[in-house]
Short mmCIF file of C-alpha atoms and ligand atoms in Angstrom, two decimals:
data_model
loop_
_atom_site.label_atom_id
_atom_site.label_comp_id
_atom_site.label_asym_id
_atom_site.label_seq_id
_atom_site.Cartn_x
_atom_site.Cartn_y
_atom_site.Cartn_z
CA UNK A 1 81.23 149.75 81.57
CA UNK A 2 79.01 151.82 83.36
CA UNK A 3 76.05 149.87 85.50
CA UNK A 4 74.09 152.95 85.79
CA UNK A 5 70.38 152.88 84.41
CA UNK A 6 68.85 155.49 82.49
CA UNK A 7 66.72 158.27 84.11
CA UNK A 8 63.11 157.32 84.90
CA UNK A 9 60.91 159.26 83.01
CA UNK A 10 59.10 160.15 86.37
CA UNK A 11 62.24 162.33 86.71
CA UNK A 12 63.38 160.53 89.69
CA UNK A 13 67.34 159.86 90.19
CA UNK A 14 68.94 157.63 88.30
CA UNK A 15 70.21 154.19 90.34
CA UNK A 16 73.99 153.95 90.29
CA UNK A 17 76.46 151.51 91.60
CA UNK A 18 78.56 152.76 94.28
CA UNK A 19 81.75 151.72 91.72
CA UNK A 20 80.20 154.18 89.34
CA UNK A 21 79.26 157.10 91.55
CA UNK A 22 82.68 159.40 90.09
CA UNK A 23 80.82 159.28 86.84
CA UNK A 24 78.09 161.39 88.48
CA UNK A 25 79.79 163.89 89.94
CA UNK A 26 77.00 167.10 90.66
CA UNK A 27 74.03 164.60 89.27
CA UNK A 28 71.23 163.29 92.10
CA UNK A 29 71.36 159.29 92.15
CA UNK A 30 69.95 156.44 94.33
CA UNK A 31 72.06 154.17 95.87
CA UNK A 32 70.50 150.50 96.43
CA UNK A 33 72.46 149.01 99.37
CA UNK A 34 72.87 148.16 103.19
CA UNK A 35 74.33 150.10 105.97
CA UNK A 36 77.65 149.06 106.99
CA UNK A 37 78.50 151.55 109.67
CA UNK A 38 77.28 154.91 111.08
CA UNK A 39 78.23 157.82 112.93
CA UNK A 40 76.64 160.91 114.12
CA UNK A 41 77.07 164.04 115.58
CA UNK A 42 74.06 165.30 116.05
CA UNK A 43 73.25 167.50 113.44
CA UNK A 44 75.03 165.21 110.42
CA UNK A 45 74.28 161.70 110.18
CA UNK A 46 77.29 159.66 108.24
CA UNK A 47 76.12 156.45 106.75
CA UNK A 48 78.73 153.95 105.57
CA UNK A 49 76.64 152.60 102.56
CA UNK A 50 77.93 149.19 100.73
CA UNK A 51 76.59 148.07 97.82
CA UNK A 52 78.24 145.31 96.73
CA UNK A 53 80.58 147.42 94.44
CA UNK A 54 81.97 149.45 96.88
CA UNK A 55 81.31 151.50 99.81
CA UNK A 56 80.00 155.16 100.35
CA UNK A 57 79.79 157.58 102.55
CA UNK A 58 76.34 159.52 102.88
CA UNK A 59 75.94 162.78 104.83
CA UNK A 60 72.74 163.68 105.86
CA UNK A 61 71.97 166.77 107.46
CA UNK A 62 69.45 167.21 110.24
CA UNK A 63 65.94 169.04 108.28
CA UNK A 64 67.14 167.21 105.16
CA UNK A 65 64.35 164.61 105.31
CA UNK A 66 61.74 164.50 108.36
CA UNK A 67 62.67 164.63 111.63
CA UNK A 68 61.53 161.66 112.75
CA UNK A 69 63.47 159.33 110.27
CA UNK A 70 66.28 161.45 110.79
CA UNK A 71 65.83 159.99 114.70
CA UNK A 72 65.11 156.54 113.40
CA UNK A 73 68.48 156.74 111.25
CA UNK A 74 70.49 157.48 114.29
CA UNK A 75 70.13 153.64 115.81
CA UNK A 76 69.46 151.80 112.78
CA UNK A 77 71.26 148.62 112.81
CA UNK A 78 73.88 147.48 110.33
CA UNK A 79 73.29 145.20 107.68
CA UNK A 80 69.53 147.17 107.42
CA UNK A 81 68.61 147.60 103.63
CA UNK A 82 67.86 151.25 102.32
CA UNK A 83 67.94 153.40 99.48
CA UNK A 84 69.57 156.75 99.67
CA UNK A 85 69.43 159.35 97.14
CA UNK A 86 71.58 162.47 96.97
CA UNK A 87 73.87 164.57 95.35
CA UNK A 88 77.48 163.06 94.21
CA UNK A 89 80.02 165.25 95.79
CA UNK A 90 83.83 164.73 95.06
CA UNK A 91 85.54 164.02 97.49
CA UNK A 92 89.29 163.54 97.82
CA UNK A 93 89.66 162.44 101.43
CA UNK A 94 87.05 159.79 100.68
CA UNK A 95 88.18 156.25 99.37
CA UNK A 96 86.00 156.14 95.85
CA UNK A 97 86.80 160.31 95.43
CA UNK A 98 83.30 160.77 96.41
CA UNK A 99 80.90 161.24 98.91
CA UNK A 100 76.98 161.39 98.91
CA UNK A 101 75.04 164.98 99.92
CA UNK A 102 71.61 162.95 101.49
CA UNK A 103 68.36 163.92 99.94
CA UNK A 104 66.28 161.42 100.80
CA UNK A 105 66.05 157.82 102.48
CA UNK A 106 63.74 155.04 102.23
CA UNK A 107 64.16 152.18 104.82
CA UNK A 108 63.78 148.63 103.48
CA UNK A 109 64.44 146.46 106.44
CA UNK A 110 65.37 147.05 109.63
CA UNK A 111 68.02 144.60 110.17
CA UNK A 112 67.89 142.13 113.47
CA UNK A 113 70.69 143.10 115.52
CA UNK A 114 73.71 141.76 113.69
CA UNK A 115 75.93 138.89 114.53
CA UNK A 116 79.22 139.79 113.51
CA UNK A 117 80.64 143.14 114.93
CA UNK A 118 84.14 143.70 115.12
CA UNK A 119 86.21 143.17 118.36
CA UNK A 120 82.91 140.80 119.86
CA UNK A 121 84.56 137.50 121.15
CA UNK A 122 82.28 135.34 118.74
CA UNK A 123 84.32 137.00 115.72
CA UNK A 124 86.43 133.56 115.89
CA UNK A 125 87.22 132.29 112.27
CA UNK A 126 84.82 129.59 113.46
CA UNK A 127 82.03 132.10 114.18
CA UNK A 128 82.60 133.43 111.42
CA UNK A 129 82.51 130.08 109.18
CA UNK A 130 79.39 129.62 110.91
CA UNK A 131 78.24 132.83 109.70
CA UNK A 132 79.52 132.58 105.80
CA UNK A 133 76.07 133.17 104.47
CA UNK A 134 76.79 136.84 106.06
CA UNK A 135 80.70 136.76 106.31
CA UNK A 136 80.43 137.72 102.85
CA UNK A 137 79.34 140.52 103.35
CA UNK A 138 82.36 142.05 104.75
CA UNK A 139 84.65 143.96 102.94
CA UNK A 140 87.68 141.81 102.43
CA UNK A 141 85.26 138.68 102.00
CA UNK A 142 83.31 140.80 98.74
CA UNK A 143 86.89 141.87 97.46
CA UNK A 144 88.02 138.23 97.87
CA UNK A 145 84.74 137.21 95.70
CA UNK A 146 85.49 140.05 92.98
CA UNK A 147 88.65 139.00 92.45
CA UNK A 148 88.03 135.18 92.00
CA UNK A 149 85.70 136.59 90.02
CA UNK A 150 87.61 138.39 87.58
CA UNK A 151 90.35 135.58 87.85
CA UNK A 152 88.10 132.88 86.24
CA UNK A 153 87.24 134.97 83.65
CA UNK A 154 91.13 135.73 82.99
CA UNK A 155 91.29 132.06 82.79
CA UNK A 156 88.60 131.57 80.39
CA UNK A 157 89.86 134.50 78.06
CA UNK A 158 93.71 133.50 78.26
CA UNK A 159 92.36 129.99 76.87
CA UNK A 160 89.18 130.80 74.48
CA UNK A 161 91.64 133.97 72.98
CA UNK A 162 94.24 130.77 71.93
CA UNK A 163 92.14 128.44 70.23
CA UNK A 164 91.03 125.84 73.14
CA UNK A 165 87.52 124.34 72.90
CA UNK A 166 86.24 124.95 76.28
CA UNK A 167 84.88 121.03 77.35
CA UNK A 168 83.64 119.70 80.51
CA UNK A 169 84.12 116.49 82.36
CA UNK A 170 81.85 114.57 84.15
CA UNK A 171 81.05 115.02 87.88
CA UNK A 172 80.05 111.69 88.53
CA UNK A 173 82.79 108.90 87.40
CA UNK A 174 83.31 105.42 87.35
CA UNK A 175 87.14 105.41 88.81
CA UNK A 176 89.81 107.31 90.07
CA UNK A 177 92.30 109.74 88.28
CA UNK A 178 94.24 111.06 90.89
CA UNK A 179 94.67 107.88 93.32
CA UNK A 180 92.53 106.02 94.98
CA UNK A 181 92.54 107.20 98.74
CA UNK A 182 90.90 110.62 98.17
CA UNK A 183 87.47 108.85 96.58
CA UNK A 184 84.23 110.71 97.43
CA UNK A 185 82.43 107.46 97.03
CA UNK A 186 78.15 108.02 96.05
CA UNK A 187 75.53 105.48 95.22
CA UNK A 188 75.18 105.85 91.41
CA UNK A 189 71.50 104.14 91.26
CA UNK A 190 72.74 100.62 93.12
CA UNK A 191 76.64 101.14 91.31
CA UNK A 192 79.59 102.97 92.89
CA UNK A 193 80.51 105.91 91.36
CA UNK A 194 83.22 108.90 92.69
CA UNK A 195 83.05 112.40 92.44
CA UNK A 196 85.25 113.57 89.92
CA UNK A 197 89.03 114.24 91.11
CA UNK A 198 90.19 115.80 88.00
CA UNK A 199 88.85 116.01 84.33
CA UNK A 200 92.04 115.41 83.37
CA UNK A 201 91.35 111.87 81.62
CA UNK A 202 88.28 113.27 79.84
CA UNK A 203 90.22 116.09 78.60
CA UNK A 204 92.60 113.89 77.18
CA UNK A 205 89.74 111.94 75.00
CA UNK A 206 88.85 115.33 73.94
CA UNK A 207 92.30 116.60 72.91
CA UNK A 208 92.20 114.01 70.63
CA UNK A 209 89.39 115.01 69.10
CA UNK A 210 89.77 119.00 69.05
CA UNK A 211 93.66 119.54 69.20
CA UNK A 212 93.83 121.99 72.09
CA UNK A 213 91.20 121.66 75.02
CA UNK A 214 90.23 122.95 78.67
CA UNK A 215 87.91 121.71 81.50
CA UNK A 216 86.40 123.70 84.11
CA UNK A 217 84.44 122.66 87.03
CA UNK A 218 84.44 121.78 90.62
CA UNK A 219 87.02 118.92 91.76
CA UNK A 220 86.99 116.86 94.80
CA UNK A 221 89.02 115.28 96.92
CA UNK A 222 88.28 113.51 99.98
CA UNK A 223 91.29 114.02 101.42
CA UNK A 224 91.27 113.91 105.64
CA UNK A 225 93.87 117.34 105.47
CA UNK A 226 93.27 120.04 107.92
CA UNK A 227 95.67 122.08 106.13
CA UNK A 228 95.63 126.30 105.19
CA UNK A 229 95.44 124.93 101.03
CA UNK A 230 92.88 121.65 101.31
CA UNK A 231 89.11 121.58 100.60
CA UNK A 232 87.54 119.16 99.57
CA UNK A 233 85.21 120.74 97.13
CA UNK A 234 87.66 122.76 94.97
CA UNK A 235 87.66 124.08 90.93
CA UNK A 236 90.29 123.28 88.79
CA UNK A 237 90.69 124.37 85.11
CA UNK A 238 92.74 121.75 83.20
CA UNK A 239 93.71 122.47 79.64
CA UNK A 240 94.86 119.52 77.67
CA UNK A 241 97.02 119.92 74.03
CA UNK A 242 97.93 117.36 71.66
CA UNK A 243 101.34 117.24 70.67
CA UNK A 244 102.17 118.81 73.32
CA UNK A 245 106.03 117.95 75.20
CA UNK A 246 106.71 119.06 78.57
CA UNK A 247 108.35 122.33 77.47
CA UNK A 248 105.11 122.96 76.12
CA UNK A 249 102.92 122.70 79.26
CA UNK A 250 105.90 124.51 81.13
CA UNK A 251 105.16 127.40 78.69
CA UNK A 252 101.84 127.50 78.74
CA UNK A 253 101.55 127.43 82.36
CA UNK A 254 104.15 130.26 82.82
CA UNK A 255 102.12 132.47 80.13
CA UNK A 256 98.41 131.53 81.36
CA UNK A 257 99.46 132.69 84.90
CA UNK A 258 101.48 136.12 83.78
CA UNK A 259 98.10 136.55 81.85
CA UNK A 260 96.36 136.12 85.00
CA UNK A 261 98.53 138.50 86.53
CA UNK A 262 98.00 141.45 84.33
CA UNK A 263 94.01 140.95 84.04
CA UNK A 264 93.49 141.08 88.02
CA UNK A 265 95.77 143.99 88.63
CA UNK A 266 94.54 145.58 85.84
CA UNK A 267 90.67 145.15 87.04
CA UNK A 268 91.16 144.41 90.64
CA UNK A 269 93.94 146.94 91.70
CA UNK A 270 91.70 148.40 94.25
CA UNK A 271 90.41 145.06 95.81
CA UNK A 272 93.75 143.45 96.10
CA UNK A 273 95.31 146.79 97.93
CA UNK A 274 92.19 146.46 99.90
CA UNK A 275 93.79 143.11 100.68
CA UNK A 276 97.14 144.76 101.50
CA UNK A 277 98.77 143.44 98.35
CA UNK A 278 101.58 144.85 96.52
CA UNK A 279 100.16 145.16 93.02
CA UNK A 280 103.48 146.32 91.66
CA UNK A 281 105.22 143.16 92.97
CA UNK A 282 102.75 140.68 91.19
CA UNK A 283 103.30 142.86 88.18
CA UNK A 284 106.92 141.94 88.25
CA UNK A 285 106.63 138.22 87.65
CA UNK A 286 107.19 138.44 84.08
CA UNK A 287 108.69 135.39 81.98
CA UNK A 288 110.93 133.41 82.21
CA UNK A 289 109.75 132.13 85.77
CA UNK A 290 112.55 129.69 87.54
CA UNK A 291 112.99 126.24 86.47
CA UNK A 292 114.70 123.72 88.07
CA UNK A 293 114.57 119.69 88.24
CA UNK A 294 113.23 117.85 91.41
CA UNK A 295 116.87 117.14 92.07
CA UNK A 296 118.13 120.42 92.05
CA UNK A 297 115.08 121.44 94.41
CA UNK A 298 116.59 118.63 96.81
CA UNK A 299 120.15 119.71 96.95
CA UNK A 300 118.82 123.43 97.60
CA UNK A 301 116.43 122.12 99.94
CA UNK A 302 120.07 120.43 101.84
CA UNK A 303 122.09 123.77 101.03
CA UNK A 304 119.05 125.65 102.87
CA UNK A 305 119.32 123.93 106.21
CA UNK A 306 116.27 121.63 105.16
CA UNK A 307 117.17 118.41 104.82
CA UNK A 308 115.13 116.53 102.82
CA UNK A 309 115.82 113.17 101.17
CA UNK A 310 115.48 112.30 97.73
CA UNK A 311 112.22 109.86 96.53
CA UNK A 312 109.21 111.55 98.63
CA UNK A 313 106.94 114.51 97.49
CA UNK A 314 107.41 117.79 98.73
CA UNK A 315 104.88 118.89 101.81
CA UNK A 316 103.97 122.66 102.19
CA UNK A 317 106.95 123.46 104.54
CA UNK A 318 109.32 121.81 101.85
CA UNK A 319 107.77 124.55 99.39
CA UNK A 320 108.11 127.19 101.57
CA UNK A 321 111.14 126.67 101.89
CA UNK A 322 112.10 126.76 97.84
CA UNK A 323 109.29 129.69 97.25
CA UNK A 324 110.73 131.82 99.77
CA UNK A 325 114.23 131.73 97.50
CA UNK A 326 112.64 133.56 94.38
CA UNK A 327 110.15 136.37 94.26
CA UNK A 328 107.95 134.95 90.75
CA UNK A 329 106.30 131.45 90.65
CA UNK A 330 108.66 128.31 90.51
CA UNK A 331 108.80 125.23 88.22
CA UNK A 332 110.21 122.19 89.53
CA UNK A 333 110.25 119.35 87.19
CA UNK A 334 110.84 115.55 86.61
CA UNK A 335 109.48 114.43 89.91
CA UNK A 336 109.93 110.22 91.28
CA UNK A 337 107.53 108.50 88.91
CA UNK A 338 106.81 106.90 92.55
CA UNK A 339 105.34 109.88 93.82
CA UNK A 340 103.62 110.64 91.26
CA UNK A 341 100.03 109.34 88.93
CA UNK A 342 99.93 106.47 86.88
CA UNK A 343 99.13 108.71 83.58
CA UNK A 344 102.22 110.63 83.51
CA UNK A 345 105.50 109.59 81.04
CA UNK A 346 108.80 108.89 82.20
CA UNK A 347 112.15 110.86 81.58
CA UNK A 348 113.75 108.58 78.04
CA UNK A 349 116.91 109.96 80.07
CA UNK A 350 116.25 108.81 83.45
CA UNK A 351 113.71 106.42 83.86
CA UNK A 352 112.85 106.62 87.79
CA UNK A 353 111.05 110.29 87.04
CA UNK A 354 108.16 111.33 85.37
CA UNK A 355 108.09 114.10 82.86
CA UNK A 356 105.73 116.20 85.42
CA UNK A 357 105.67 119.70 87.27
CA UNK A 358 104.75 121.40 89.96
CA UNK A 359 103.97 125.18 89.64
CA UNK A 360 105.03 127.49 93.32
CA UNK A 361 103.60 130.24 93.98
CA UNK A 362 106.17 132.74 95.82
CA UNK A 363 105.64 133.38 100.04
CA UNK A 364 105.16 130.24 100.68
CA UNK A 365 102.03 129.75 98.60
CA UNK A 366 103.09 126.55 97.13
CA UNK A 367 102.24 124.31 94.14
CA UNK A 368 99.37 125.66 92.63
CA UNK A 369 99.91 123.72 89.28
CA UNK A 370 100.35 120.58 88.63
CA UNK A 371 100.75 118.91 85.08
CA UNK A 372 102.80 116.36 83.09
CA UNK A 373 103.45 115.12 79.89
CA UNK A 374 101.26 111.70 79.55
CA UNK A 375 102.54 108.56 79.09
CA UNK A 376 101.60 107.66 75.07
CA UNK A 377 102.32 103.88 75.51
CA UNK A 378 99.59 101.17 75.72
CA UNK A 379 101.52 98.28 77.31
CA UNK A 380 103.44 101.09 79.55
CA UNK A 381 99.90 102.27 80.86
CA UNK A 382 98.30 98.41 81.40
CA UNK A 383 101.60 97.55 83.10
CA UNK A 384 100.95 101.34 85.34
CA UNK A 385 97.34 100.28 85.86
CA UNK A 386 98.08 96.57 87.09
CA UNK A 387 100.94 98.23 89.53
CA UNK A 388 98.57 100.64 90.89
CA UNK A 389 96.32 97.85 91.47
CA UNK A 390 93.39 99.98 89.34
CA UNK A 391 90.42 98.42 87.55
CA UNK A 392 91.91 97.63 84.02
CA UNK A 393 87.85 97.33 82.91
CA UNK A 394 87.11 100.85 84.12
CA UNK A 395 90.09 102.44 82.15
CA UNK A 396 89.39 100.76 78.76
CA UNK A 397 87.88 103.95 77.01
CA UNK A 398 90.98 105.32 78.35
CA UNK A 399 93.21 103.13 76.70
CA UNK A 400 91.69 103.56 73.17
CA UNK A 401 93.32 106.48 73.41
CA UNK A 402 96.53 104.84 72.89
CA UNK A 403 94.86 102.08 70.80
CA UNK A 404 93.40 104.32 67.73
CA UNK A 405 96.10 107.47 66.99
CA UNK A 406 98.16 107.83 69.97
CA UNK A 407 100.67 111.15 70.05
CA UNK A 408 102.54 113.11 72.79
CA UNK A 409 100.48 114.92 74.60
CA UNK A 410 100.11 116.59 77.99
CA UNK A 411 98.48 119.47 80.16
CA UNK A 412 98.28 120.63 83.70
CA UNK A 413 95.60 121.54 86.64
CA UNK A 414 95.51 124.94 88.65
CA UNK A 415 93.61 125.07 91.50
CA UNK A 416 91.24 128.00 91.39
CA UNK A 417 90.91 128.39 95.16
CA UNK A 418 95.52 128.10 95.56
CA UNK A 419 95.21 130.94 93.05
CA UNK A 420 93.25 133.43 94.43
CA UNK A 421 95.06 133.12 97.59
CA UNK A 422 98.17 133.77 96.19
CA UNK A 423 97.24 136.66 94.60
CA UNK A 424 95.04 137.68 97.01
CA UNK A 425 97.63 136.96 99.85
CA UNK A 426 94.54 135.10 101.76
CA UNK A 427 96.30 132.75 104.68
CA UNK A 428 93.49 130.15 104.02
CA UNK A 429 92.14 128.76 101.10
CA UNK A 430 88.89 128.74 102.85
CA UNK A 431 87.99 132.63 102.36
CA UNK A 432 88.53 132.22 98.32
CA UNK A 433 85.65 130.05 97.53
CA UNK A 434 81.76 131.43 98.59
CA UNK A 435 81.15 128.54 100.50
CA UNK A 436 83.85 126.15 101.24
CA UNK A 437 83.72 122.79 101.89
CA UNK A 438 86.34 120.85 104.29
CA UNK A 439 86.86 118.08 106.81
CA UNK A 440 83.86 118.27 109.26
CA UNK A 441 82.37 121.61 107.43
CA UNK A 442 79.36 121.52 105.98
CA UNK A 443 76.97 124.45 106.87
CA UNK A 444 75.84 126.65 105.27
O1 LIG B 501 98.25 118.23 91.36
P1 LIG B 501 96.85 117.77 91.12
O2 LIG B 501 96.34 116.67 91.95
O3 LIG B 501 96.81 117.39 89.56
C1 LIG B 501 95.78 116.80 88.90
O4 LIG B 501 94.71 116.58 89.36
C2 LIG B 501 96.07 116.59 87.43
N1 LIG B 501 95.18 115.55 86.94
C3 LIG B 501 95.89 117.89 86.70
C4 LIG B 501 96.18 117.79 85.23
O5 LIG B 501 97.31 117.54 84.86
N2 LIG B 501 95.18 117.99 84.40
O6 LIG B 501 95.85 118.99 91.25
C5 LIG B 501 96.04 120.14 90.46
C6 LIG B 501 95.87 121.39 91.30
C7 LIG B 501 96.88 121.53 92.41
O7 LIG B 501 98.10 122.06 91.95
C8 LIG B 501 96.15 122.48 93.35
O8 LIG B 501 96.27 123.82 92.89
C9 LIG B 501 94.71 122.05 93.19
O9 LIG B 501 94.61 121.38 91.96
N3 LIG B 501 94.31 121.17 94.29
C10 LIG B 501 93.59 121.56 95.35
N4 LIG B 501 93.07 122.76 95.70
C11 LIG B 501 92.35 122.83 96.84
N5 LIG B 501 92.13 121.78 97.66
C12 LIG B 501 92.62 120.56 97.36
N6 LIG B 501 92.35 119.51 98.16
C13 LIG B 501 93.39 120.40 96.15
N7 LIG B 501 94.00 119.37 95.55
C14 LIG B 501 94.55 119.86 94.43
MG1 LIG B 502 99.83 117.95 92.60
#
């Protein structure tokens, strides 16, 4: 849909968005946006105007407007606001097909000079972390944001299109759901409560009460992990189904992210080449994705020159290892219950794994999903709660669940920030949230 308003009656130009501008092809428009770059020779100004939707070029020739701004355009700094009218020319040499034939330009502010500029020494990913609040506005950062934009709502379509009731956990909660050493602890009026870890729990409750359910909010996790996929503020969508077996969540997860897939490329195509991805390639990860069981991921890890022993949880260079051996997202499945949450079932057939997985994105990405079938037992989950040495009293409302209608059930978590990477091909996590949150990062 066009964002273009509709001509003042004044008979000035219509405002367009940059995105728009080949839908105005020998019309005047204003463009609202900032300059991102400049070059002159003399006679012909060329002002790299962004936006927010894109980025244009505008041409003004000298005696097109006054002399004096035209002098005055010639050293504006970047990142100063303006508005530039002009004539939409195509253009097939320039990125959006089009370039701008200046008309007219009205300053808004003249920008301070501006702290990040290419090449300059303080352009350090700290720097520039420093700088988020601005970081943004660079071109990979705002094609980062558009696509985690478009990805969250592919993940609330692929879900409200099948039926799921979208419902929303708490933030602040009485205990923990993921394990108890990742707590952000807060005082909760003179009480202890934690930030939520996951709404799984809560969506649970709710399956029970609407049949097919999702969650979607921010998660955290106080974990003390410097690594390329942690934050500590996160958001995780988390859809919950009664009923549901482990084949079930392995389905849904494999057809929520092809769904993903197709969305993005199909909206995004431009940002994620922007990004240097390979649209085509992401295209190809149809269904069926891989499966395999925890203990075939072992034995390939062993066959791979990897040797890794069977009973811990796989670490990011385990997964890299596994990812790098398929070219669509990998399930592995039936995990050590050891390794694993409290909530989750065991295997009837082997009782020392849990009916869980782990979802892998390709190139090392790594899990990006993680779900389970839940245990349906009451005495199983008081005997899980005692072993994990959690606070029966805190989990009661929990265990009604299994006291009044209990059923197979089960669901998953994927991590919105793991996502956008992925398909993004972002090395850290850190560029695919606005403002991220991590060990010792606070500001802005
Ligand atoms: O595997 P996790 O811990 O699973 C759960 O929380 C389940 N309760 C979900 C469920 O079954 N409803 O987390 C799920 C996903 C991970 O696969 C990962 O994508 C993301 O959440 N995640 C993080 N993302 C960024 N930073 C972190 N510190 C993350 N921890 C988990
Ligand atoms: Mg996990």
């Amino acid at each position: 849909m066009s964002t273009t308003e509709h001509p003042s009656e004044s008979g000035a130009p219509v405002t367009a968005r940059v995105r728009d501008l080949a839908e105005h092809v020998g019309a005047v428009v204003t463009v609202q946006g900032w300059l991102a770059n400049r070059r002159s020779s003399g006679k012909l100004h060329f002002l790299q105007v962004r936006d927010g939707s894109g980025v244009v070029q505008a041409v003004l020739r000298k005696g097109a407007v006054d002399d004096e701004l035209f002098k005055e355009l010639d050293t504006l700094p970047q990142e100063s606001s303006l508005e530039v009218d002009g004539t939409v020319k195509a253009d097939e040499r320039s990125p959006g097909g089009v370039e701008l034939g200046v008309t007219a330009v009205r300053i808004v502010g003249v920008a301070e000079p501006y702290p990040i500029t290419k090449g300059v020494d303080g352009d350090s990913t700290d720097f520039l972390l420093q700088h988020r609040h601005l970081w943004l506005r660079s071109s990979k950062q705002a094609a980062t944001m558009r696509v985690r934009s478009r990805v969250i709502k592919a993940i609330r379509d692929f879900f409200d299109g099948r039926g799921f009731v979208n419902v929303d956990g708490p933030i602040f909660t009485p205990a923990a759901c993921e394990g108890t050493t990742t707590l952000f602890e807060v005082d909760y009026f003179g009480e202890s409560a934690y930030l939520t870890q996951s709404s799984q729990l809560y969506a649970e409750a709710a399956a029970m009460a609407l049949g097919k359910v999702y969650t979607f909010g921010p998660t955290f996790r106080a974990e003390k992990s410097k690594t390329r996929r942690h934050l500590t503020e996160f958001w995780m969508v988390e859809p919950e189904v009664a009923y549901a077996k482990l084949d079930d969540v392995m389905d849904l997860a494999e057809d929520f992210l092809v769904g993903i897939i197709r969305d993005v490329v199909a909206d995004c195509r431009a940002d994620l080449e922007l990004l240097g991805r390979d649209c085509d390639a992401l295209l190809a990860m149809t269904r069926p994705f891989p499966r395999i069981s925890y203990d075939e991921a072992v034995q390939l890890l062993n066959d791979n020159g990897h040797p890794f022993e069977w009973g811990g949880d796989f670490g990011a260079p385990d997964e890299a290892v596994l990812t790098k051996l398929y070219d669509k997202p990998l399930l592995v499945h039936r995990f050590p219950a050891q390794v694993k949450a409290f909530y989750m079932k065991r295997d009837p057939e082997d009782d020392r794994v849990a009916l869980c997985v782990d979802v892998l994105a390709p190139e090392g990405y790594g899990e990006i999903i993680g779900g389970s079938e839940r245990a349906d037992d009451l005495q199983f989950l008081l005997d899980q709660i005692k072993l994990h040495e959690l606070p029966q009293e805190a989990f009661e409302w929990y265990l009604d669940l299994r006291r009044y209608g209990t059923v197979p059930h089960g669901g998953f978590g994927l991590g919105l920030e793991r996502t956008v990477a992925w398909l993004c091909g972002t090395h850290h996590i850190r560029e695919c949230i606005p403002f991220p949150r991590m060990l010792h990062r606070i500001y802005p």
